[in-house]
Coordinates of N, CA, C and O in Angstrom, one line a residue:
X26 N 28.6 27.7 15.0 CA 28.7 26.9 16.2 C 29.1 25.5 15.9 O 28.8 24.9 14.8
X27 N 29.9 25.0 16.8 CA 30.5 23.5 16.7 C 29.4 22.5 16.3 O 29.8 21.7 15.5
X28 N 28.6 22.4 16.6 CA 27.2 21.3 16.6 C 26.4 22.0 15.6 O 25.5 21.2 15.3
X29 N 26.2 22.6 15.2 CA 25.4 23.1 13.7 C 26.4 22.8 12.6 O 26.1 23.1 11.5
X30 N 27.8 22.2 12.7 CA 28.5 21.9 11.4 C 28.0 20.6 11.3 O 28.3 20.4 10.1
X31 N 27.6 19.8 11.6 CA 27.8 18.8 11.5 C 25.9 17.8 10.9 O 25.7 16.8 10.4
X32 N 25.0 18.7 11.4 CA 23.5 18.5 10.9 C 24.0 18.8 9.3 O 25.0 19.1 8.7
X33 N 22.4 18.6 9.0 CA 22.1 18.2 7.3 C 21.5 19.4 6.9 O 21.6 19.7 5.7
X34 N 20.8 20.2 8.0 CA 20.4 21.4 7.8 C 21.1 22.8 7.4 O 20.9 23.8 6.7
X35 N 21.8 22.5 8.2 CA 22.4 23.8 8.8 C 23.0 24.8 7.3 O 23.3 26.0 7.5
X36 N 23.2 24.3 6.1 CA 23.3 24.9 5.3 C 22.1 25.0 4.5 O 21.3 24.0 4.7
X37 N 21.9 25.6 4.0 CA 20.4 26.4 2.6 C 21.5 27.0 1.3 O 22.6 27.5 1.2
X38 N 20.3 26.7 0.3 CA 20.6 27.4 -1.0 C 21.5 26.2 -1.8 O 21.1 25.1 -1.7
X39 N 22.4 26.5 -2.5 CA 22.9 25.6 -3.3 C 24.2 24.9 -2.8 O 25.0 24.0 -3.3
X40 N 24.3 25.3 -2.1 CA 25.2 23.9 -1.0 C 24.4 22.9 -0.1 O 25.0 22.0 0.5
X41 N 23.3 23.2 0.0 CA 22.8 22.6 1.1 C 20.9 21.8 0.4 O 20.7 21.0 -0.6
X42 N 20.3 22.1 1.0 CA 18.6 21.9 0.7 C 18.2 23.2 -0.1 O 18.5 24.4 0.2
X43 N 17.5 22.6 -1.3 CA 16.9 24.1 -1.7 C 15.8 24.4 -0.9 O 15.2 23.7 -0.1
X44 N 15.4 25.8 -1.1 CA 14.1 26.4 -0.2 C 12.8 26.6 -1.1 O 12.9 27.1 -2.3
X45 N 11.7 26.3 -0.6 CA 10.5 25.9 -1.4 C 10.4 25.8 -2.7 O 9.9 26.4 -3.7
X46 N 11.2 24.2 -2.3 CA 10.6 23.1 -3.2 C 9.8 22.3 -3.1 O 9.7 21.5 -2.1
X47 N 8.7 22.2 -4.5 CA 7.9 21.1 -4.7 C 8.6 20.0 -4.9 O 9.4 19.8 -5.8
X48 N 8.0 18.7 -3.3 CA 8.7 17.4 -3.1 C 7.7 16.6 -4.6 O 8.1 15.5 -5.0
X49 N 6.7 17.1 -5.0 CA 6.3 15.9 -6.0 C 6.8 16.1 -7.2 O 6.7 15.2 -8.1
X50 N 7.5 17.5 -7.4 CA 7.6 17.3 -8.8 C 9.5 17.6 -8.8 O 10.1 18.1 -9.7
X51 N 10.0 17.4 -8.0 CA 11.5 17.4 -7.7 C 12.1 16.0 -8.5 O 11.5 14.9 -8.7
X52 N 13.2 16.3 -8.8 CA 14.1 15.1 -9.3 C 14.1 14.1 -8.2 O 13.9 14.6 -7.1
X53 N 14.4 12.8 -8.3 CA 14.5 11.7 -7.7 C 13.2 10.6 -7.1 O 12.2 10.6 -7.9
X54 N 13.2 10.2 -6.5 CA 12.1 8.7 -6.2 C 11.0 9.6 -6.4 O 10.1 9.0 -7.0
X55 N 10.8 11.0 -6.0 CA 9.1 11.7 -5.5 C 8.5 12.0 -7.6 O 7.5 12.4 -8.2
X56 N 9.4 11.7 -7.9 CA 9.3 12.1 -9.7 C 8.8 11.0 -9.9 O 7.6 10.8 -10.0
X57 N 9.7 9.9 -9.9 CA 9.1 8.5 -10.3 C 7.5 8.0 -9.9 O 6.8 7.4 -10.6
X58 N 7.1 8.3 -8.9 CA 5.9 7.8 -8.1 C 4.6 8.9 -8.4 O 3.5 8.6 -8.2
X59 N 5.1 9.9 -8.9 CA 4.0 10.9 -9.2 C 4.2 10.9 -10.9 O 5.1 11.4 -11.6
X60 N 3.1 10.3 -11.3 CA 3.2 10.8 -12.9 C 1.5 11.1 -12.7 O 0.6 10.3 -12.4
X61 N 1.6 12.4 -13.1 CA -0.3 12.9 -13.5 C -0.8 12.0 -14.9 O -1.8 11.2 -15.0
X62 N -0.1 12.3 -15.7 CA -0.5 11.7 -17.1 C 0.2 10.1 -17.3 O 0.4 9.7 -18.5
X63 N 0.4 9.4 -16.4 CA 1.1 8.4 -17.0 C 0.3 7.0 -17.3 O 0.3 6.2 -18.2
X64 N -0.3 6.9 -16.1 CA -1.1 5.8 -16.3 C -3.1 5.7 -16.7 O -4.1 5.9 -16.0
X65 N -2.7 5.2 -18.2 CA -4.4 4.8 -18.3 C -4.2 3.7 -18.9 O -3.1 3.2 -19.2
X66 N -5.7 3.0 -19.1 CA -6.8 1.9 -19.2 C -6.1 1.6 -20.9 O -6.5 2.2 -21.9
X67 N -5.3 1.0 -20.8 CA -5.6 -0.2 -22.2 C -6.8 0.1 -23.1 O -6.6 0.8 -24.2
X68 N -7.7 -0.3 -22.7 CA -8.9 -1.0 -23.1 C -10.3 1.1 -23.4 O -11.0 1.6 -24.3
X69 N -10.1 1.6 -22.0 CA -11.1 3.0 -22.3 C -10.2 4.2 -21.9 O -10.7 5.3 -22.0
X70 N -8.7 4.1 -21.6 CA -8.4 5.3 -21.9 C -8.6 6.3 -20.4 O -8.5 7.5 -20.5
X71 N -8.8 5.5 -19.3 CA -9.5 6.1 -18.8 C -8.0 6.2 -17.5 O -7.0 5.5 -17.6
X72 N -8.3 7.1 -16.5 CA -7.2 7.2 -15.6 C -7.1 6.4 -14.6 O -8.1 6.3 -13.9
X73 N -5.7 5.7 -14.1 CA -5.6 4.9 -13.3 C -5.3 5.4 -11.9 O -4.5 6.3 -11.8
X74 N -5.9 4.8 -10.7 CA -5.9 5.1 -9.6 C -4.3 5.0 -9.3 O -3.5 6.0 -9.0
X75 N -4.0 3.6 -9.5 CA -2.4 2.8 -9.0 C -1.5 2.8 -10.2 O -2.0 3.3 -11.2
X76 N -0.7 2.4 -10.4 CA -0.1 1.7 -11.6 C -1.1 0.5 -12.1 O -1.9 -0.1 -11.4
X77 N -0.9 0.4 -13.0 CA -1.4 -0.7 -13.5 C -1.7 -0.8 -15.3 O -1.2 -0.1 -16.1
X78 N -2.5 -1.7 -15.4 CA -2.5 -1.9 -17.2 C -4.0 -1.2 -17.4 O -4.3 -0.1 -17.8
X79 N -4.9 -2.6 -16.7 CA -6.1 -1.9 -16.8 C -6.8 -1.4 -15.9 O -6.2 -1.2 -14.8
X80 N -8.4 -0.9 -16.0 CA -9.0 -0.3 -14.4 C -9.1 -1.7 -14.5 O -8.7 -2.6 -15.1
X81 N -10.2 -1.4 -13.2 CA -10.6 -2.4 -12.8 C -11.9 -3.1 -13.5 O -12.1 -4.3 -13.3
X82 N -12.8 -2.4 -14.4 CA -14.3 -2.7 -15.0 C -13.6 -3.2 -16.1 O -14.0 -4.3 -16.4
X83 N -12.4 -2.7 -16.8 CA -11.8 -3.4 -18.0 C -11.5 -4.6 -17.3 O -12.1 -5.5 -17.8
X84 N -10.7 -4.9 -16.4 CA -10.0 -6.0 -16.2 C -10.8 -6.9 -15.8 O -10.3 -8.0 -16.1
X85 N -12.0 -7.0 -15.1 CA -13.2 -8.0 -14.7 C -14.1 -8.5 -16.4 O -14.5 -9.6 -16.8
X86 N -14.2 -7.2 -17.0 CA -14.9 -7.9 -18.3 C -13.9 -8.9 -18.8 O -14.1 -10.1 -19.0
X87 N -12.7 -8.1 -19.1 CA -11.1 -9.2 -19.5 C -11.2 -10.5 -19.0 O -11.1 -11.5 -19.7
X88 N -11.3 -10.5 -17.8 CA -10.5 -11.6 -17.1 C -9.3 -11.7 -16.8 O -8.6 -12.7 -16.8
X89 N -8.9 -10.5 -16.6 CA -7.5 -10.3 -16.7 C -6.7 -10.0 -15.1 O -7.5 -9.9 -14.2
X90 N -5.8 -9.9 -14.9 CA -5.2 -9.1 -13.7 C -5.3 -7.8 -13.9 O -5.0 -7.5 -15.1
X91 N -5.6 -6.7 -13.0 CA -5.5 -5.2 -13.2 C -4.1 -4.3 -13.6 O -3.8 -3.3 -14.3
X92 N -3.5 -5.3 -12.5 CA -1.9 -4.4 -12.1 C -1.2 -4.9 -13.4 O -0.7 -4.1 -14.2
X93 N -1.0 -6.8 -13.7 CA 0.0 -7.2 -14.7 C -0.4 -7.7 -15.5 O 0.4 -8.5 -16.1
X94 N -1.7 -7.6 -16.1 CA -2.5 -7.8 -17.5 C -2.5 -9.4 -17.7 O -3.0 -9.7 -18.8
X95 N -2.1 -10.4 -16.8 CA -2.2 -11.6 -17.0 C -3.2 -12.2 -17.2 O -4.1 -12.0 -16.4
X96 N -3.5 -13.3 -18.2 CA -5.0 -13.7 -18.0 C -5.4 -14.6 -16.4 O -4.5 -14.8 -15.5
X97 N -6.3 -14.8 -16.3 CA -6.7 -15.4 -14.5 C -8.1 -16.3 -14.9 O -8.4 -17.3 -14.2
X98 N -8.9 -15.8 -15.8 CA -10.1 -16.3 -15.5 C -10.3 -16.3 -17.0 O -9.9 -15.2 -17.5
X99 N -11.1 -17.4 -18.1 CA -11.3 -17.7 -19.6 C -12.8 -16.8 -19.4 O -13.5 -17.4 -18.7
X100 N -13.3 -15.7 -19.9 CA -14.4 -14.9 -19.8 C -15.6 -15.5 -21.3 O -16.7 -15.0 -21.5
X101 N -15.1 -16.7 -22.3 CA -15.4 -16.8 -23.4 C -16.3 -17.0 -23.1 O -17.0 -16.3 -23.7
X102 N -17.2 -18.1 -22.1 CA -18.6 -18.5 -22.4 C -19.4 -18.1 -21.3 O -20.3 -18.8 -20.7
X103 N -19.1 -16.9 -21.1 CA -19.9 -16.2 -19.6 C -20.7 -15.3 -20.5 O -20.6 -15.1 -21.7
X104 N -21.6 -14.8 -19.7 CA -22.9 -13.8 -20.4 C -22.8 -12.4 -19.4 O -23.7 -12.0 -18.7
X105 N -21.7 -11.9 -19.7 CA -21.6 -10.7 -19.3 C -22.2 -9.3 -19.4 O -21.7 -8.7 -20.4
X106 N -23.3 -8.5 -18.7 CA -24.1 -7.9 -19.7 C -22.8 -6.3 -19.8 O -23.0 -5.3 -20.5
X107 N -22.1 -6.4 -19.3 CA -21.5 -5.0 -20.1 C -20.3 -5.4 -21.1 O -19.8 -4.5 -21.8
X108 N -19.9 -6.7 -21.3 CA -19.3 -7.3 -22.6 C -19.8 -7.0 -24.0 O -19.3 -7.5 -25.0

């Protein structure tokens, strides 16, 4: 039909959209944003919610930023008891 040439759908298989595909683990932007193993803790190794360097319990004993590891706060003469 005249009006089904022209949608994004209207073709399937290898000219068109593939059929049941996984959107998280497909090539392009949904790859980049999903990494299972990609981000952990600097400091314990431990798995990150967001991107980032450290969690967050590393990055408070640090004094550091979570996301870009920057220092923010000098932690040297604080009495931190999980330091």
């Amino acid at each position: 039909e005249p009006w089904k040439d022209g949608s994004k759908n209207s073709s399937t298989g290898s000219e068109g959209r593939k059929l049941n595909e996984n959107k998280l683990l497909s090539k392009g932007k949904a790859s980049k944003r999903f990494s299972p193993y990609g981000a952990k803790c600097k400091v314990c190794k431990s798995a990150l919610h967001s991107g980032g360097i450290y969690c967050q319990g590393c990055a408070y004993k640090e004094g550091v930023c979570a996301l870009c590891g920057k220092m923010i706060l000098d932690t040297k003469m604080y009495k931190q008891s999980a330091k």
